[in-house]
CSV table of C-alpha atoms in Angstrom, one decimal:
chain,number,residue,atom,x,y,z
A,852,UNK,CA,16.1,-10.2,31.8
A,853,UNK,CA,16.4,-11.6,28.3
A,854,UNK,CA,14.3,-12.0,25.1
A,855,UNK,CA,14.4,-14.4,21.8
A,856,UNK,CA,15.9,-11.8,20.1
A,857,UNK,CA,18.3,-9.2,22.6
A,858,UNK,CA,19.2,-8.9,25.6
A,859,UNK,CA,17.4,-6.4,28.0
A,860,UNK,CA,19.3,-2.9,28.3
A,861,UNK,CA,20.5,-2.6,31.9
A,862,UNK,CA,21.1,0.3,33.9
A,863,UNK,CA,23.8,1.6,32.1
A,864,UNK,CA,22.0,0.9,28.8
A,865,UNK,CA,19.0,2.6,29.4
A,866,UNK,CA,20.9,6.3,30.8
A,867,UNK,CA,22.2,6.2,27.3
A,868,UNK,CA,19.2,5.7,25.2
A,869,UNK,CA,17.4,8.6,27.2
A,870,UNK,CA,20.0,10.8,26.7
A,871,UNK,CA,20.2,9.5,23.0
A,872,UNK,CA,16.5,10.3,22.9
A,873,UNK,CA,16.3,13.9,24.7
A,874,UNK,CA,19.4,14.8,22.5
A,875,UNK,CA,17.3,13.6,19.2
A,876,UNK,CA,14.3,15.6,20.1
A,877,UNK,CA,16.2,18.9,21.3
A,878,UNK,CA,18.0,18.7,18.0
A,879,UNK,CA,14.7,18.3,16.1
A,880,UNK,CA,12.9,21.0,18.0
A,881,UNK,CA,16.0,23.2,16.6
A,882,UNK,CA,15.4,22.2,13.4
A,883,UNK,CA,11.7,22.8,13.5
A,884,UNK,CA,12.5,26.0,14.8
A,885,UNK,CA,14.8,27.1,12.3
A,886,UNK,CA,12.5,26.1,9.3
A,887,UNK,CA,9.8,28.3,11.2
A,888,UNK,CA,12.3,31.3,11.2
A,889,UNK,CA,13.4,30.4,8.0
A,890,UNK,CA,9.7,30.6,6.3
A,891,UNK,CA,9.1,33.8,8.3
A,892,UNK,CA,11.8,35.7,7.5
A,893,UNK,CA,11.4,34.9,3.3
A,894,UNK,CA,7.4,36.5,4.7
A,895,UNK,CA,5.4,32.5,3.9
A,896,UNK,CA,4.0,32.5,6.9
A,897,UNK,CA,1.8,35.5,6.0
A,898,UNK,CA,-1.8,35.3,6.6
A,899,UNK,CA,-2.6,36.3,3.3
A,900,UNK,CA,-0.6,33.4,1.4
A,901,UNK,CA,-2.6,31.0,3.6
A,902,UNK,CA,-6.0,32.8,3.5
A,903,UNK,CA,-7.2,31.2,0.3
A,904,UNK,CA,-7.0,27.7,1.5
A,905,UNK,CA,-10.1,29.6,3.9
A,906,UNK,CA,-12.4,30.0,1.0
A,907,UNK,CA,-14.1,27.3,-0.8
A,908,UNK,CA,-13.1,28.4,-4.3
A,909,UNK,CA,-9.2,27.1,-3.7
A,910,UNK,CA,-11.0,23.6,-2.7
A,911,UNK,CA,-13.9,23.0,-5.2
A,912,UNK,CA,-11.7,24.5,-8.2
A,913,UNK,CA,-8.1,23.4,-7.6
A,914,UNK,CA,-7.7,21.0,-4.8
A,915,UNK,CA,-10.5,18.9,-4.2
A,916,UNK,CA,-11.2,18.0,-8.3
A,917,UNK,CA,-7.5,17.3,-8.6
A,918,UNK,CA,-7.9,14.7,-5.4
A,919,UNK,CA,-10.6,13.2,-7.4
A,920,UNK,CA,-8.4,12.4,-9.7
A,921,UNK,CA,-5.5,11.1,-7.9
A,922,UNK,CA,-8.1,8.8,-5.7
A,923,UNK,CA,-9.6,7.7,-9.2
A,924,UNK,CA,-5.9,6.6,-10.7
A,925,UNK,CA,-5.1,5.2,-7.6
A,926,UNK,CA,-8.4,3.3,-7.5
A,927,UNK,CA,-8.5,1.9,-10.6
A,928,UNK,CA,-4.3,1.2,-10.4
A,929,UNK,CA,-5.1,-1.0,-7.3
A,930,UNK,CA,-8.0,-3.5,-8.2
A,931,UNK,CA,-6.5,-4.2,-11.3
A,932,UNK,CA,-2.9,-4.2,-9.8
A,933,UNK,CA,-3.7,-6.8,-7.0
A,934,UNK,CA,-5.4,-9.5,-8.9
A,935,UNK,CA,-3.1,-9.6,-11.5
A,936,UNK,CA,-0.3,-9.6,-9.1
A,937,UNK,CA,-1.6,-12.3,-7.6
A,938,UNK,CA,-2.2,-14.3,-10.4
A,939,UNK,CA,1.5,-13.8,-11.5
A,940,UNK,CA,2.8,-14.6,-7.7
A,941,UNK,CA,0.7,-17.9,-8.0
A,942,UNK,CA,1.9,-18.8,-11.6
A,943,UNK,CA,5.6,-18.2,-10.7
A,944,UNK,CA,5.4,-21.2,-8.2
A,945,UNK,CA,3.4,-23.0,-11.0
A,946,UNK,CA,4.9,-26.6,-11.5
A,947,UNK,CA,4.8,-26.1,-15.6
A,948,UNK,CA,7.7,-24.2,-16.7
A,949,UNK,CA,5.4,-22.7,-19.8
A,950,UNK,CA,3.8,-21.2,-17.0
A,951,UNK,CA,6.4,-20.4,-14.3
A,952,UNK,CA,9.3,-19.1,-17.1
A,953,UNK,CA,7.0,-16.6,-18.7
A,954,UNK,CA,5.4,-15.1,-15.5
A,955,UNK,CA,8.8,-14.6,-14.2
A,956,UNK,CA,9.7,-12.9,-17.4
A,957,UNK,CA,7.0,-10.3,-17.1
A,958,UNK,CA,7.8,-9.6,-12.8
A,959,UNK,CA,11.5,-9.5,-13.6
A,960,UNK,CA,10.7,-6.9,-16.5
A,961,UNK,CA,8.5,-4.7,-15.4
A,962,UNK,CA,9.9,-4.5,-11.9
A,963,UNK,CA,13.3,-3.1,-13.4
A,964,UNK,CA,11.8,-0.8,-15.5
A,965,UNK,CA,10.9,3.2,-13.1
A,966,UNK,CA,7.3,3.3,-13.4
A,967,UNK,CA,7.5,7.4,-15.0
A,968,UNK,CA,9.4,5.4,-17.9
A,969,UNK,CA,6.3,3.0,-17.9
A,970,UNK,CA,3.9,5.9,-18.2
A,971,UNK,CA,5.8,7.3,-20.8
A,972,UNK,CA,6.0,4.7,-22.7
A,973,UNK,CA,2.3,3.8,-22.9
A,974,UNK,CA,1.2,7.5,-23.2
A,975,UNK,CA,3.1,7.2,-26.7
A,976,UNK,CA,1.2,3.9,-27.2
A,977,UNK,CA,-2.1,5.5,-26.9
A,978,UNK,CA,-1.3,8.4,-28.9
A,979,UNK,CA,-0.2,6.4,-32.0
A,980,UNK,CA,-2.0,2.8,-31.8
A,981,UNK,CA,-5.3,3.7,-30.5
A,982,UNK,CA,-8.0,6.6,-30.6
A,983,UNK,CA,-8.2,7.3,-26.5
A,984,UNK,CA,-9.3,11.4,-26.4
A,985,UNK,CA,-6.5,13.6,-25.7
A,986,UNK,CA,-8.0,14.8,-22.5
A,987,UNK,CA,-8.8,11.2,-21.6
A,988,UNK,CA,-5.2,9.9,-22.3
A,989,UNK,CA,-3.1,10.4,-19.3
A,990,UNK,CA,-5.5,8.9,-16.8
A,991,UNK,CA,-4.7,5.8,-19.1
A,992,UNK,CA,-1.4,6.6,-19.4
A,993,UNK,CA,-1.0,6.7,-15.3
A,994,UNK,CA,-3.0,3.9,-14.9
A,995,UNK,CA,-0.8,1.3,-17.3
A,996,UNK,CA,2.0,2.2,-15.7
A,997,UNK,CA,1.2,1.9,-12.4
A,998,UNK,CA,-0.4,-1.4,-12.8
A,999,UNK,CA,2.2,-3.0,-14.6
A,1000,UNK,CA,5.2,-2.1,-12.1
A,1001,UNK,CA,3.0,-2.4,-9.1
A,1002,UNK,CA,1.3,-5.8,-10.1
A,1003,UNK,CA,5.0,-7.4,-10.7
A,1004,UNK,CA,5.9,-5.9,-7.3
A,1005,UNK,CA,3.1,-7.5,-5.7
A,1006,UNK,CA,3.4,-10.7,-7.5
A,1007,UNK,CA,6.9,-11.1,-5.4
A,1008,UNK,CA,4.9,-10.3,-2.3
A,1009,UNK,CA,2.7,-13.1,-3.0
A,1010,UNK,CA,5.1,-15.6,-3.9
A,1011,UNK,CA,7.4,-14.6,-1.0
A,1012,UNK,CA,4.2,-14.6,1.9
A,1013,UNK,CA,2.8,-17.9,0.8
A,1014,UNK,CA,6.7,-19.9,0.7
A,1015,UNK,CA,6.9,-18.2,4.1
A,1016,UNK,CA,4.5,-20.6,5.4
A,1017,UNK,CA,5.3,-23.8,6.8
A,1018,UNK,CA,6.0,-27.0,4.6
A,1019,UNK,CA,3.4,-28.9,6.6
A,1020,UNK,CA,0.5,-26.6,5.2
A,1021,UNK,CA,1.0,-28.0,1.9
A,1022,UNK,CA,2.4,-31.6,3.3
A,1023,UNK,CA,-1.1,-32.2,4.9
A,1024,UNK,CA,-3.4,-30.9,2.2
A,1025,UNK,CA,-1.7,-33.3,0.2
A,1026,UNK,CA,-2.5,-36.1,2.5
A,1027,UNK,CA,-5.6,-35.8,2.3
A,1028,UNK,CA,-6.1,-35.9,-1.5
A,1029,UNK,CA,-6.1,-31.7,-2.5
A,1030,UNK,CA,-5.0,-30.7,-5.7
A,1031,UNK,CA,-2.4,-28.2,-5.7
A,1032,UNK,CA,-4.9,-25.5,-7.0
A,1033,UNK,CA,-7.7,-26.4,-4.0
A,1034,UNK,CA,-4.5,-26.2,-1.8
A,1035,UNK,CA,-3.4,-22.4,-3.1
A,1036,UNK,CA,-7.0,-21.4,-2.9
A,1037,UNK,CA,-8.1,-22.6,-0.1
A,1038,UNK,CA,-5.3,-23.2,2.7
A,1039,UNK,CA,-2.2,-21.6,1.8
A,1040,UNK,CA,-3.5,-18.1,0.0
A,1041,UNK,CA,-5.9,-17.1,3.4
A,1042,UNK,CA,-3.0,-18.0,5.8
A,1043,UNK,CA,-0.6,-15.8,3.8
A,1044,UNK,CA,-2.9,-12.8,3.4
A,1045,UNK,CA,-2.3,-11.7,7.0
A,1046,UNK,CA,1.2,-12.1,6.7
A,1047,UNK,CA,1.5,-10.1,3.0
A,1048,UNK,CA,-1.0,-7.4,3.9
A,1049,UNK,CA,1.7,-4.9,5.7
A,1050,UNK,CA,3.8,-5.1,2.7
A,1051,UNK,CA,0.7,-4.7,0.5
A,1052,UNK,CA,-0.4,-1.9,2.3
A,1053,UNK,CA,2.8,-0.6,1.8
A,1054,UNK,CA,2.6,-1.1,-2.1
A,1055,UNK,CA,-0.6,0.6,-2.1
A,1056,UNK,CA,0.7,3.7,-0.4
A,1057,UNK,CA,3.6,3.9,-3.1
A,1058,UNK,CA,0.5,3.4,-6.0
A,1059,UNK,CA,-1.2,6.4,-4.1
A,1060,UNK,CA,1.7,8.9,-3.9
A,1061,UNK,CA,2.9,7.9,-7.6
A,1062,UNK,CA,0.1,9.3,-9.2
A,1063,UNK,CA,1.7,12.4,-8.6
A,1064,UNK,CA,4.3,11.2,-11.4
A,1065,UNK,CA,1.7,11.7,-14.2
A,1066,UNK,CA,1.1,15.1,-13.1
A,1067,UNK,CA,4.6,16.1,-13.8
A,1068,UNK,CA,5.2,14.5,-17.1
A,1069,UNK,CA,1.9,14.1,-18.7
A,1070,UNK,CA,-0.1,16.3,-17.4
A,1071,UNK,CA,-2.8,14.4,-15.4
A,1072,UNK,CA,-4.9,17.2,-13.7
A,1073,UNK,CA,-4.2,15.0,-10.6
A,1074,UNK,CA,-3.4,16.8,-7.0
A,1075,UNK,CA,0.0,18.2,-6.9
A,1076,UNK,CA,-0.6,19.0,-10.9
A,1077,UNK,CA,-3.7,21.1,-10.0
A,1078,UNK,CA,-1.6,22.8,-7.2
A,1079,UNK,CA,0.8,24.5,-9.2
A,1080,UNK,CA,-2.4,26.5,-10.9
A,1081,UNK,CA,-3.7,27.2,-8.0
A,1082,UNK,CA,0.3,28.3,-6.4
A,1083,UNK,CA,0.2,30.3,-9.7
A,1084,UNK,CA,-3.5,32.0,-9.0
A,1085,UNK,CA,-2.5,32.6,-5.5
A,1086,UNK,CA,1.5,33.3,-5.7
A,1087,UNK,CA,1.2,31.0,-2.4
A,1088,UNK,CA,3.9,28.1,-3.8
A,1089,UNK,CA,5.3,27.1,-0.6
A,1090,UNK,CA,1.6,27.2,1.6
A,1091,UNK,CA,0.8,25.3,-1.4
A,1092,UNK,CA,2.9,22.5,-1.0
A,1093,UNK,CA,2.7,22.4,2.5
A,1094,UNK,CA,-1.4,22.0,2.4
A,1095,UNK,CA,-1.0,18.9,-0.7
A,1096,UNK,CA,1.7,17.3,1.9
A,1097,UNK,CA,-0.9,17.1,4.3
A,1098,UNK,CA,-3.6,15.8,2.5
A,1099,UNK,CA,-1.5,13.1,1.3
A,1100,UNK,CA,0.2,12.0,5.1
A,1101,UNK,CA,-4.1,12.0,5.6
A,1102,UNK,CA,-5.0,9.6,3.1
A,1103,UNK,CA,-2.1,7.5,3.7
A,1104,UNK,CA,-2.3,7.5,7.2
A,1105,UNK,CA,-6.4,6.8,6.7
A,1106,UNK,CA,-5.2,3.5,4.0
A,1107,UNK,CA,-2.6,2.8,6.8
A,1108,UNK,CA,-4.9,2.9,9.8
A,1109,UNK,CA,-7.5,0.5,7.7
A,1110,UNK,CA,-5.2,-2.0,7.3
A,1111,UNK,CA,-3.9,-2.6,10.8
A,1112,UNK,CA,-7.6,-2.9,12.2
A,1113,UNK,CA,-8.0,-5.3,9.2
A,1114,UNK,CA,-5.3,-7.2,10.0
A,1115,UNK,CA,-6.1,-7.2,13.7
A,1116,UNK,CA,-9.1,-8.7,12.6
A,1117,UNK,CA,-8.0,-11.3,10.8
A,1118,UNK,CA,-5.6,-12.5,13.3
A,1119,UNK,CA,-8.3,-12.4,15.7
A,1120,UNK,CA,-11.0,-14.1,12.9
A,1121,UNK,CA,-7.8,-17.0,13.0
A,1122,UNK,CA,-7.5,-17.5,17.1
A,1123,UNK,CA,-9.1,-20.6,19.0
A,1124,UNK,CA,-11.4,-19.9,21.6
A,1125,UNK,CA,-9.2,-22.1,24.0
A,1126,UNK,CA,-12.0,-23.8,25.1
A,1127,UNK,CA,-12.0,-27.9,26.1
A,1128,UNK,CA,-14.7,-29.5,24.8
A,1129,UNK,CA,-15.7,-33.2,27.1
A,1130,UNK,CA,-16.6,-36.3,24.9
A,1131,UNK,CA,-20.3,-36.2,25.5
A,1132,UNK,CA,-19.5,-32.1,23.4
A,1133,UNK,CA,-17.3,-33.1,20.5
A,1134,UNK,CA,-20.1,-36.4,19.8
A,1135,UNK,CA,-22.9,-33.6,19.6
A,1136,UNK,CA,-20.4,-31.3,17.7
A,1137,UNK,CA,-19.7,-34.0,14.9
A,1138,UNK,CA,-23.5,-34.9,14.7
A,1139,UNK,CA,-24.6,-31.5,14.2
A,1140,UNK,CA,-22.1,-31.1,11.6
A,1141,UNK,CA,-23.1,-34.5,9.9
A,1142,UNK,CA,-26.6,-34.2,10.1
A,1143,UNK,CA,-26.5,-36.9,12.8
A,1144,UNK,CA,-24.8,-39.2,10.4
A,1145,UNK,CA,-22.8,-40.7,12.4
A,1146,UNK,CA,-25.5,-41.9,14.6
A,1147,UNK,CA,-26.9,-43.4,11.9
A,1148,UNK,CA,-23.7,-45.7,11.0
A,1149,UNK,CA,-23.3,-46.2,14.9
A,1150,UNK,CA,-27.1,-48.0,15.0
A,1151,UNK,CA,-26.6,-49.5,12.0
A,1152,UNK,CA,-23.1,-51.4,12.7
A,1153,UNK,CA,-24.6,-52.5,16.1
């Protein structure tokens, strides 16, 4: 048996990925093992390292506040990050080259710039060319950055899911007297949302887990910035870690999970019922949709 793509393992074929695979996950079980050893031989698997993550003080003082934070950067990073994005996806394909040149200008620069450089760079900004508050200035520092390399990002995301759809999209609108900007708004962008939205998704986590950046250089009392005062209150650095690494695989795999049943739904929201509609149907159809126009030219011309 064949597919499109490969053809089907046989026999042979399949012996070897089992073995492949039971030699993968003995080897991984080894290495899981020896971590474990490893951790309790240097004495972090004592109970007391992990006992203050038990207590509600680690959570309302350290951990959950600094969450806060990195959920409020990542917020605000992402609805300003995805309009603007978008805007700069649509105005690269933009038929004026005052509009197209520019907009690719801005994508090509601030995608090759690393986003900790962007924070850094608009944390000195705000110190000497406006009056944010000190304590207030790394949230905006984070923020800049992260919108301004993840909204060129996802303005190549855009640009790339809406020429992936078929000429014809854009060949029939035509036909029928669109203008290019009622054709963008209304046939190709809501096609090319269900085919962008894994690689958006994907952006978002990346928006999500960079906050973390600001932490480290500016001093954004965000998650992993708030664990290293609460590693130092506790001595606990490597339970620590551990318990921010699984917050974050949480709320990524929560954003994650949100987007595949939204996508799921779209696809679905985009499927025809299949069903076969006789004459005597699609005449009612078209009059209920017309307010029973048409039977009014029909009595008229006869």
């Amino acid at each position: 048996m064949t597919s499109v793509l490969y053809d089907a393992p046989g026999p042979r074929a399949k012996r070897r990925n089992v073995l492949f695979s039971v030699v993968f996950f003995v080897l991984l079980a080894l290495l899981l093992w020896w971590v474990w050893q490893t951790m309790d031989d240097k004495g972090q698997l004592e109970w007391s390292l992990w006992k203050p993550f038990t207590t509600s003080e680690a959570w309302t003082t350290y951990l959950l506040p600094g969450l806060a934070d990195t959920l409020k950067a990542a917020a605000l990073s992402m609805v300003i990050a995805l309009p603007l994005g978008a805007v700069l996806g649509i105005a690269r394909m933009s038929d004026h080259r005052w509009v197209r040149i520019p907009a690719g200008a801005v994508v090509e620069f601030f995608r090759a710039i690393p986003v900790l450089l962007l924070m850094l760079f608009a944390n000195e900004f705000y110190v000497r060319s406006t009056g944010i508050p000190s304590d207030e200035r790394p949230l905006y520092a984070v923020v800049t950055g992260l919108v301004l390399y993840n909204a060129s990002v996802l303005a190549e995301v855009v640009r790339a899911g809406i020429l992936s759809l078929p000429k014809g999209q854009s060949e029939a609108a035509m036909a029928v007297g669109l203008r290019k900007s009622q054709t963008m708004t209304s046939i190709l962008l809501p096609q090319a949302v269900t085919a962008m939205l894994p690689a958006i998704v994907s952006q978002l986590v990346v928006i999500v887990k960079d906050t973390a950046l600001g932490g480290v250089m500016l001093g954004f009392t965000e998650l992993l910035n708030t664990r290293s005062t609460l590693a130092a209150n506790y001595a606990n650095v490597i339970p620590s870690f551990i318990v921010v690494a699984v917050i974050f695989i949480v709320l990524n795999f929560i954003l994650t999970s949100f987007a595949s049943w939204l996508e799921g739904r779209l696809r679905r929201s985009k499927r025809s019922t299949g069903a076969v509609l006789g004459a005597d149907k699609v005449d009612d159809v078209n009059a209920a949709k017309v307010g029973g126009t048409y039977g009014t030219d029909a009595g008229g011309s006869s």
